[in-house]
Coordinates of C-alpha atoms in Angstrom, one line a residue:
Chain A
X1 CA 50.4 -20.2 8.3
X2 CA 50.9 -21.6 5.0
X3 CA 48.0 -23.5 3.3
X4 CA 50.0 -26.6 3.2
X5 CA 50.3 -26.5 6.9
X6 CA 45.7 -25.5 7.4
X7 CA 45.5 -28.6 4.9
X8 CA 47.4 -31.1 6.9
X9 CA 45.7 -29.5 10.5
X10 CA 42.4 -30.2 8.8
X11 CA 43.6 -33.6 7.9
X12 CA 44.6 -34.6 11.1
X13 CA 41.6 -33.5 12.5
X14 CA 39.9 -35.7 9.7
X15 CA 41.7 -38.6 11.3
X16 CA 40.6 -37.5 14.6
X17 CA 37.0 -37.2 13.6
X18 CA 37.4 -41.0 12.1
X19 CA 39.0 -42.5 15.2
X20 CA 36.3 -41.6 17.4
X21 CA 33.1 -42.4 14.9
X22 CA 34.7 -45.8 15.0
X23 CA 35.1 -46.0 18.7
X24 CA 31.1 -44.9 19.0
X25 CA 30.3 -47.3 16.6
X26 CA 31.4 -49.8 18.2
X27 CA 29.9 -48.6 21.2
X28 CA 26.7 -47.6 21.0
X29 CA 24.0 -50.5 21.7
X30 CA 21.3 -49.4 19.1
X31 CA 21.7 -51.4 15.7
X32 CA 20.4 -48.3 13.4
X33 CA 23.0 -45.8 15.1
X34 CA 25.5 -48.3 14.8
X35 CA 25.2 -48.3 10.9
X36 CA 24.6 -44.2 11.2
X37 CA 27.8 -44.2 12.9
X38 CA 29.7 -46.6 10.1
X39 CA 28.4 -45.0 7.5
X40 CA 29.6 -41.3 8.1
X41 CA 32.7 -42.9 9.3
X42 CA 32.9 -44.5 5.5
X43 CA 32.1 -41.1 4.1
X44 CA 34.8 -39.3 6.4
X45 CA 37.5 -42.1 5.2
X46 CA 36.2 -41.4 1.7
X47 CA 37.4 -37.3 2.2
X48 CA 40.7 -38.4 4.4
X49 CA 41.9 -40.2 1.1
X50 CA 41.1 -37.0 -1.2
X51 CA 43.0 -34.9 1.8
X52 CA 45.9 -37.0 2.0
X53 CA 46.3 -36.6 -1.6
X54 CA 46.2 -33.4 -1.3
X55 CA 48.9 -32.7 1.2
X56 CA 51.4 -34.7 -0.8
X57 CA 50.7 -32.6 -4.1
X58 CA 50.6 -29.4 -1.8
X59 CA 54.2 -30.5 -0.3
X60 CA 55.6 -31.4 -3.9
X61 CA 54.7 -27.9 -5.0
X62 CA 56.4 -26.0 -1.2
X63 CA 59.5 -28.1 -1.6
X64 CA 60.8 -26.0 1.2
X65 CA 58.6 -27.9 3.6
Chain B
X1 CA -4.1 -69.3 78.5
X2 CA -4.6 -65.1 79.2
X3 CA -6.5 -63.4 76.8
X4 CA -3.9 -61.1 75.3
X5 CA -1.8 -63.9 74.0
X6 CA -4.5 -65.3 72.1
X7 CA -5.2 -62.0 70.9
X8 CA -1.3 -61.3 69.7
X9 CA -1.5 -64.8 68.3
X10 CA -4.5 -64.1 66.7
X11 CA -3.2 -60.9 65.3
X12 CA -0.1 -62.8 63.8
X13 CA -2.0 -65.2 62.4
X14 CA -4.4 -63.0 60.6
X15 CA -2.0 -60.8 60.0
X16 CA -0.1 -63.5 57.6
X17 CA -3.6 -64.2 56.3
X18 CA -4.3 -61.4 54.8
X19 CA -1.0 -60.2 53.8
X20 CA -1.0 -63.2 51.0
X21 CA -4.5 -62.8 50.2
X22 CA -3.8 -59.4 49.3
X23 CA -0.9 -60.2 47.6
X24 CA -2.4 -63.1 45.6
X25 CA -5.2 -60.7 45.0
X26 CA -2.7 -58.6 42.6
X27 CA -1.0 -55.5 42.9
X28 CA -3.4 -53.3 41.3
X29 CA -3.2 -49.7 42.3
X30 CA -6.1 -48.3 45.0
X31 CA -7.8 -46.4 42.3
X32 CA -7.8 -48.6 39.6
X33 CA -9.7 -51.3 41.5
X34 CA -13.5 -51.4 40.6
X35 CA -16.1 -51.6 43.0
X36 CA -16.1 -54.8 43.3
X37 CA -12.6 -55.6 44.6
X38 CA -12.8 -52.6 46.4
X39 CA -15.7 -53.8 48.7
X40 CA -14.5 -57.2 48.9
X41 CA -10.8 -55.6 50.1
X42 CA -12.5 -53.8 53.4
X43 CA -14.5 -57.1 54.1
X44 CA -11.3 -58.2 54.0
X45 CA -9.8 -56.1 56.5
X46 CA -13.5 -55.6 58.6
X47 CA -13.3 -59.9 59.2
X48 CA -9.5 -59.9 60.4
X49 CA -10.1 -56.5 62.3
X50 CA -13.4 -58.1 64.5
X51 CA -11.7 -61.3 65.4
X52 CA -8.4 -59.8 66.1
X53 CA -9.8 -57.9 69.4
X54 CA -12.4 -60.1 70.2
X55 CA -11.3 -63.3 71.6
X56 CA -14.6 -64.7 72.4
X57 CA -15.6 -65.5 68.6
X58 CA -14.9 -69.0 67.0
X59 CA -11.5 -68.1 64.8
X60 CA -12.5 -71.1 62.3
X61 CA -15.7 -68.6 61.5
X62 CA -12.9 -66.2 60.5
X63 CA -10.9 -68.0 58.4
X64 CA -13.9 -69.7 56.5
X65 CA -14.9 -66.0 56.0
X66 CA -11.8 -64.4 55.1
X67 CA -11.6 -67.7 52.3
X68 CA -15.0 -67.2 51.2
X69 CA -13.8 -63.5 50.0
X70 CA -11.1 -64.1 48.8
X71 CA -11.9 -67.2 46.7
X72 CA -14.8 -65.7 44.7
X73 CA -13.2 -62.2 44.1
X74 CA -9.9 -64.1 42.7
X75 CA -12.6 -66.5 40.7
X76 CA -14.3 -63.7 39.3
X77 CA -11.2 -61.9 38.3
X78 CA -9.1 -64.9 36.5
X79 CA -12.6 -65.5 35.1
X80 CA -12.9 -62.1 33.8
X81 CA -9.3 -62.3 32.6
X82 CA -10.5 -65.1 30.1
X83 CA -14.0 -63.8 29.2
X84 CA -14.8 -60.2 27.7
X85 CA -18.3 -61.0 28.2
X86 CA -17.8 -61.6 31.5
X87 CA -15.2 -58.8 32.2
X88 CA -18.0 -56.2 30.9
X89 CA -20.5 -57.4 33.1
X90 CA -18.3 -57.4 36.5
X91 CA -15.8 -54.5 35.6
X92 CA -18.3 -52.4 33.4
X93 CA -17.8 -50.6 30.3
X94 CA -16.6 -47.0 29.9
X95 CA -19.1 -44.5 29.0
X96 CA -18.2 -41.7 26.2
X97 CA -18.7 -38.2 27.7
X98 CA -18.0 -35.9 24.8
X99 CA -17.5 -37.7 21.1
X100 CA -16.4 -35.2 17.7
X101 CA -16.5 -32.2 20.7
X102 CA -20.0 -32.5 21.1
X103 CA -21.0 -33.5 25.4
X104 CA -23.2 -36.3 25.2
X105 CA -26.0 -35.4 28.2
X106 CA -27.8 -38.7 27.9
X107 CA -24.8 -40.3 29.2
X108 CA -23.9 -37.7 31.7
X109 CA -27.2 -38.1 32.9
X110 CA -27.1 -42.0 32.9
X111 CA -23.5 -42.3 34.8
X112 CA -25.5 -39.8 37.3
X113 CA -23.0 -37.0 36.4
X114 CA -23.5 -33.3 36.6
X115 CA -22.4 -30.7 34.2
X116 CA -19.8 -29.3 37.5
X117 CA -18.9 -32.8 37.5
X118 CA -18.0 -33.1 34.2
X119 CA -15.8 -29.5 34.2
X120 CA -14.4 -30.5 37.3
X121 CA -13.4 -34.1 35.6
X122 CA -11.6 -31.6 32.5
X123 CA -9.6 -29.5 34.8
X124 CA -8.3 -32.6 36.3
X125 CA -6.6 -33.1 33.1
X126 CA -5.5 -29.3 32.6
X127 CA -8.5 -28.9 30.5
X128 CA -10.7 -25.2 31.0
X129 CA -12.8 -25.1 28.0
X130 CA -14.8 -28.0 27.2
X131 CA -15.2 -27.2 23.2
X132 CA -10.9 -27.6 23.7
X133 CA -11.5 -31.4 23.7
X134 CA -12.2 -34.0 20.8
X135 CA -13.1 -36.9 22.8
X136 CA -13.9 -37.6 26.6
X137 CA -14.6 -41.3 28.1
X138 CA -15.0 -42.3 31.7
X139 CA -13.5 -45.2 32.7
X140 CA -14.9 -47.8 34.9
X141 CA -12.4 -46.8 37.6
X142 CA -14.0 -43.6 37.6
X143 CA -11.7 -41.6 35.7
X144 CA -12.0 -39.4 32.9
X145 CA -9.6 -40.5 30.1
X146 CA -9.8 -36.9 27.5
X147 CA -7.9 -36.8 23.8
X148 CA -7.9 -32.7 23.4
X149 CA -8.4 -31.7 19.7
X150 CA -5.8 -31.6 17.5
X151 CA -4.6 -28.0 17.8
X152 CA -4.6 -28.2 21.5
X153 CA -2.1 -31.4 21.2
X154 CA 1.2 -30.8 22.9
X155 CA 3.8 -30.8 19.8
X156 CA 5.6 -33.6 19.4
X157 CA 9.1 -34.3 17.6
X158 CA 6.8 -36.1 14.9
X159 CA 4.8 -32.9 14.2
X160 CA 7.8 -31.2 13.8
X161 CA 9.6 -33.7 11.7
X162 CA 12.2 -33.9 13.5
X163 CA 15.0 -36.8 13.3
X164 CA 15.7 -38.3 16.5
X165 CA 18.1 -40.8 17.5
X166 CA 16.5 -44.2 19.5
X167 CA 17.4 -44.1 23.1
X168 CA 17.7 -47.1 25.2
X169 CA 17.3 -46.7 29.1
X170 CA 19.6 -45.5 31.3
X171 CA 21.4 -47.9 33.7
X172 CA 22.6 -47.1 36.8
X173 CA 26.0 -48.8 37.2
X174 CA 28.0 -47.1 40.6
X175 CA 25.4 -47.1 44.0
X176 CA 26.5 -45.3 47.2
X177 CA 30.4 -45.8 45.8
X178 CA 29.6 -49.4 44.4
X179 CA 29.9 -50.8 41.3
X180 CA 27.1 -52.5 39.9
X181 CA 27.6 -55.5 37.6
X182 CA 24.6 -56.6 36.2
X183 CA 23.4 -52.9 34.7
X184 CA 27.2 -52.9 33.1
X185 CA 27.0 -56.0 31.7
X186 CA 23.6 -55.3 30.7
X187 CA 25.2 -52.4 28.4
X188 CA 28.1 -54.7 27.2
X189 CA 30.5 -52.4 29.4
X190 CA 33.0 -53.8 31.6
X191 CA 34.5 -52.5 35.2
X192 CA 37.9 -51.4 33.0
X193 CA 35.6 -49.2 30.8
X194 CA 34.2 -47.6 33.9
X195 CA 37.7 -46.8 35.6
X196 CA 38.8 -45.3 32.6
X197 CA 36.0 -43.4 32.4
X198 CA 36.1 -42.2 36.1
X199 CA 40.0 -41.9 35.6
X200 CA 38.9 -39.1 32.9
X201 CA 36.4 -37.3 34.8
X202 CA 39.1 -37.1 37.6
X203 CA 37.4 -39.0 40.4
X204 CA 37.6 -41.8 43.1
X205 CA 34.9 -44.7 42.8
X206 CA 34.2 -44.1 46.8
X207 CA 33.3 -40.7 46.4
X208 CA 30.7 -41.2 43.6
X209 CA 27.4 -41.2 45.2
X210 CA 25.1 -42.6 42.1
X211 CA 26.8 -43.4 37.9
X212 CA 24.6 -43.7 35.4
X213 CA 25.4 -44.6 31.5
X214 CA 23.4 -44.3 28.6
X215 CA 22.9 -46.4 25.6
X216 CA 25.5 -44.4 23.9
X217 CA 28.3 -45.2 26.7
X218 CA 28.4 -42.1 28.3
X219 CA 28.5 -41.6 32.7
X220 CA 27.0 -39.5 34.0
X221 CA 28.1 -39.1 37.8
X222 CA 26.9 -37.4 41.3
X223 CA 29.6 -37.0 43.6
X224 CA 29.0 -37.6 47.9
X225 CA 31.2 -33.9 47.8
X226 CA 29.5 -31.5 46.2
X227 CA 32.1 -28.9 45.9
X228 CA 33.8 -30.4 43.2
X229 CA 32.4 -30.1 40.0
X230 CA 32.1 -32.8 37.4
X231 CA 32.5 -31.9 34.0
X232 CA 29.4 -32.8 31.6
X233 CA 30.6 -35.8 28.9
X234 CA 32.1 -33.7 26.2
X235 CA 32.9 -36.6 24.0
X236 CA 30.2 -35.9 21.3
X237 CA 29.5 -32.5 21.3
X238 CA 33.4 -32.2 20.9
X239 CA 32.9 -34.6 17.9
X240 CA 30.2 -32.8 16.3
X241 CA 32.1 -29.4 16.8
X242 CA 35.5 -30.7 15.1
X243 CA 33.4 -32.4 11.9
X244 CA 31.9 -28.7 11.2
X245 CA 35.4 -26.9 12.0
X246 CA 36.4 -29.9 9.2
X247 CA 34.0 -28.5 7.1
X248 CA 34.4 -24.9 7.6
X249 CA 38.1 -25.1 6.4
X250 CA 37.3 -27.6 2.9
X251 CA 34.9 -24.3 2.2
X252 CA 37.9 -22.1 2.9
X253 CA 40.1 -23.5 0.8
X254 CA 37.8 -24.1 -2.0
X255 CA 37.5 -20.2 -2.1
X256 CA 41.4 -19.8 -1.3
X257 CA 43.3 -22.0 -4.0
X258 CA 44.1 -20.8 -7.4
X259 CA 44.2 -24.6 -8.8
X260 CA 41.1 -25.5 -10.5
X261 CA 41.6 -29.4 -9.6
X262 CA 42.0 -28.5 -6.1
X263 CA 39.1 -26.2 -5.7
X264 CA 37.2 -29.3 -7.5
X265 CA 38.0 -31.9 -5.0
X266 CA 37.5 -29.0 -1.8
X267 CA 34.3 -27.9 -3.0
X268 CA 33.2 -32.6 -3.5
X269 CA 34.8 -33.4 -0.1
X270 CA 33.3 -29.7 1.9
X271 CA 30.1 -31.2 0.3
X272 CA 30.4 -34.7 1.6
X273 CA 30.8 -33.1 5.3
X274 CA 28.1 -31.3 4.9
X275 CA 26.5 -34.6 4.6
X276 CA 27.9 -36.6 7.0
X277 CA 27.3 -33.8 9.7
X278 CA 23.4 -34.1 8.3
X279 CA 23.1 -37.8 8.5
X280 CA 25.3 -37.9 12.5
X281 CA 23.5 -34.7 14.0
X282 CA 20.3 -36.5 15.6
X283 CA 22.9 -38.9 17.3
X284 CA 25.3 -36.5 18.7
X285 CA 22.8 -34.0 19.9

């Protein structure tokens, strides 16, 4: 496996992870681990973005992909 | 009229009597009624008990009794509930048995308590060695309330410092294959939520014996067949697992790529996991 190909299966699961913090969020009943829950989900977007940026400049540089 | 009707009608009716005096009398527990309410409970039961198998006595005598004791005890008890004066003087006032680990024999002598007593009291509350305990105080009801010393303390979360997440009770939402609104609502779920949930465990409402869902929104269910076995939720623990899989890799490719840019932004984003997985662990545990 190439490491553009582990970057983008760790960027999916990213996504994955983010989808389901939001689905807790919104349904958990506590108010404190509802803002637990939305901030880690702000910190996960937060490393989805750098990821995302990073499979485009990994698949610039293995045109072959 | 034959005897034995007046004494089923009598039974009836002082059955009724006494079931609302009782009830109006409050719903203490046995042991936690003093002395007091205790005596006045039997005389109580001793009035309906002699005039329910004698037909002979005047039945007017037995209501005028059974009034009499019920009216002052429920007096003396709203009274009490307004006066701490007054509460002292009919409930009494707990007595301290052992204060900063020293046993305090005046008192033990005073509430007419023996040293066996006193031992006997402590191993009612899993305590062997009396120099184990910090402070000891007898209740009025009779019972000996102990706070062990520190050391002997069962640990706590706090001691430990330990994050843990609040959790709300549990409500029980599926009954003998039912569902059961009001706890749903109560959890701002609705019926959908719960088939989809069923739906993913695999099973029919009618064969679920008793659902429960935590504040968190995940069932929990016990099947009528229990052959078939229902998975644990796997929802968070999954989550949890996959964030430090996440993380695992950023470190891996932080040590794996050549490009010092990269391995910058790796090394920033491997970090922030690390953080989030700190911050979301008490909640997904």
């Amino acid at each position: 496996m190439t490491v553009g190909s582990q970057v983008k299966g760790c960027y999916s699961s990213i996504k994955s992870v983010e989808a389901s913090l939001e689905i807790l969020a919104n349904k958990v009943q506590d108010e404190q681990a509802k803002q637990v829950f939305e901030q880690v989900e702000q910190i996960i977007s937060d490393v989805k973005q750098d990821l995302h940026y990073q499979v485009i400049e990994l698949s610039k540089q293995e045109p072959q992909y | 009229m034959p005897e034995w009707i007046i004494v089923i009608l009598r039974s009836l009716t002082l059955i009724a009597l006494l079931f609302f005096m009782i009830k109006w009398l409050g719903t203490k527990q046995l042991s936690q009624l003093n002395i007091f309410e205790t005596i006045s409970g039997i005389v109580l039961g001793g009035i309906a008990a002699i005039h329910t198998i004698d037909p002979n006595t005047n039945f007017v005598y037995a209501a005028i009794g059974m009034i009499i004791w019920f009216i002052v005890p429920y007096g003396v008890e709203k009274i009490a509930l307004k006066s701490k004066s007054f509460r002292d003087f009919t409930e009494g006032k707990s007595t301290v048995f052992i204060q900063d680990g020293k046993i305090m024999e005046d008192n033990l002598k005073k509430e007419g308590y023996s040293t066996d007593d006193l031992l006997e009291k402590l191993r009612d509350n899993n305590i062997f060695l009396a120099s184990d305990v910090e402070f000891a105080v007898l209740e009025p009801s009779g019972s000996l309330s102990v706070l062990p010393k520190r050391e002997n303390l069962p640990l706590t979360a706090k001691d430990l410092g330990i994050n843990l997440s609040p959790k709300k009770e549990p409500q029980t939402v599926i009954m003998d294959g039912k569902v059961l609104l009001e706890p749903l609502a109560n959890l701002s779920l609705n019926t959908n939520w719960l088939e989809t949930e069923l739906d993913k465990l695999n099973v029919a409402i009618e064969n679920v014996f008793l659902g429960q869902a935590d504040s968190d929104g995940q069932l929990f269910v016990d099947l009528f067949d229990d052959h078939i076995a229902v998975p644990a939720p796997t929802e968070m623990p999954l989550l949890l697992a996959t964030m430090k899989k996440c993380q695992a890799d950023l470190e891996l490719f932080t040590l794996a790529t050549e490009n010092h840019e990269s391995k910058e932004i790796y090394r920033r984003n491997s970090e922030k996991m690390q953080q989030a997985i700190d911050l979301i662990y008490p909640y997904l545990k």
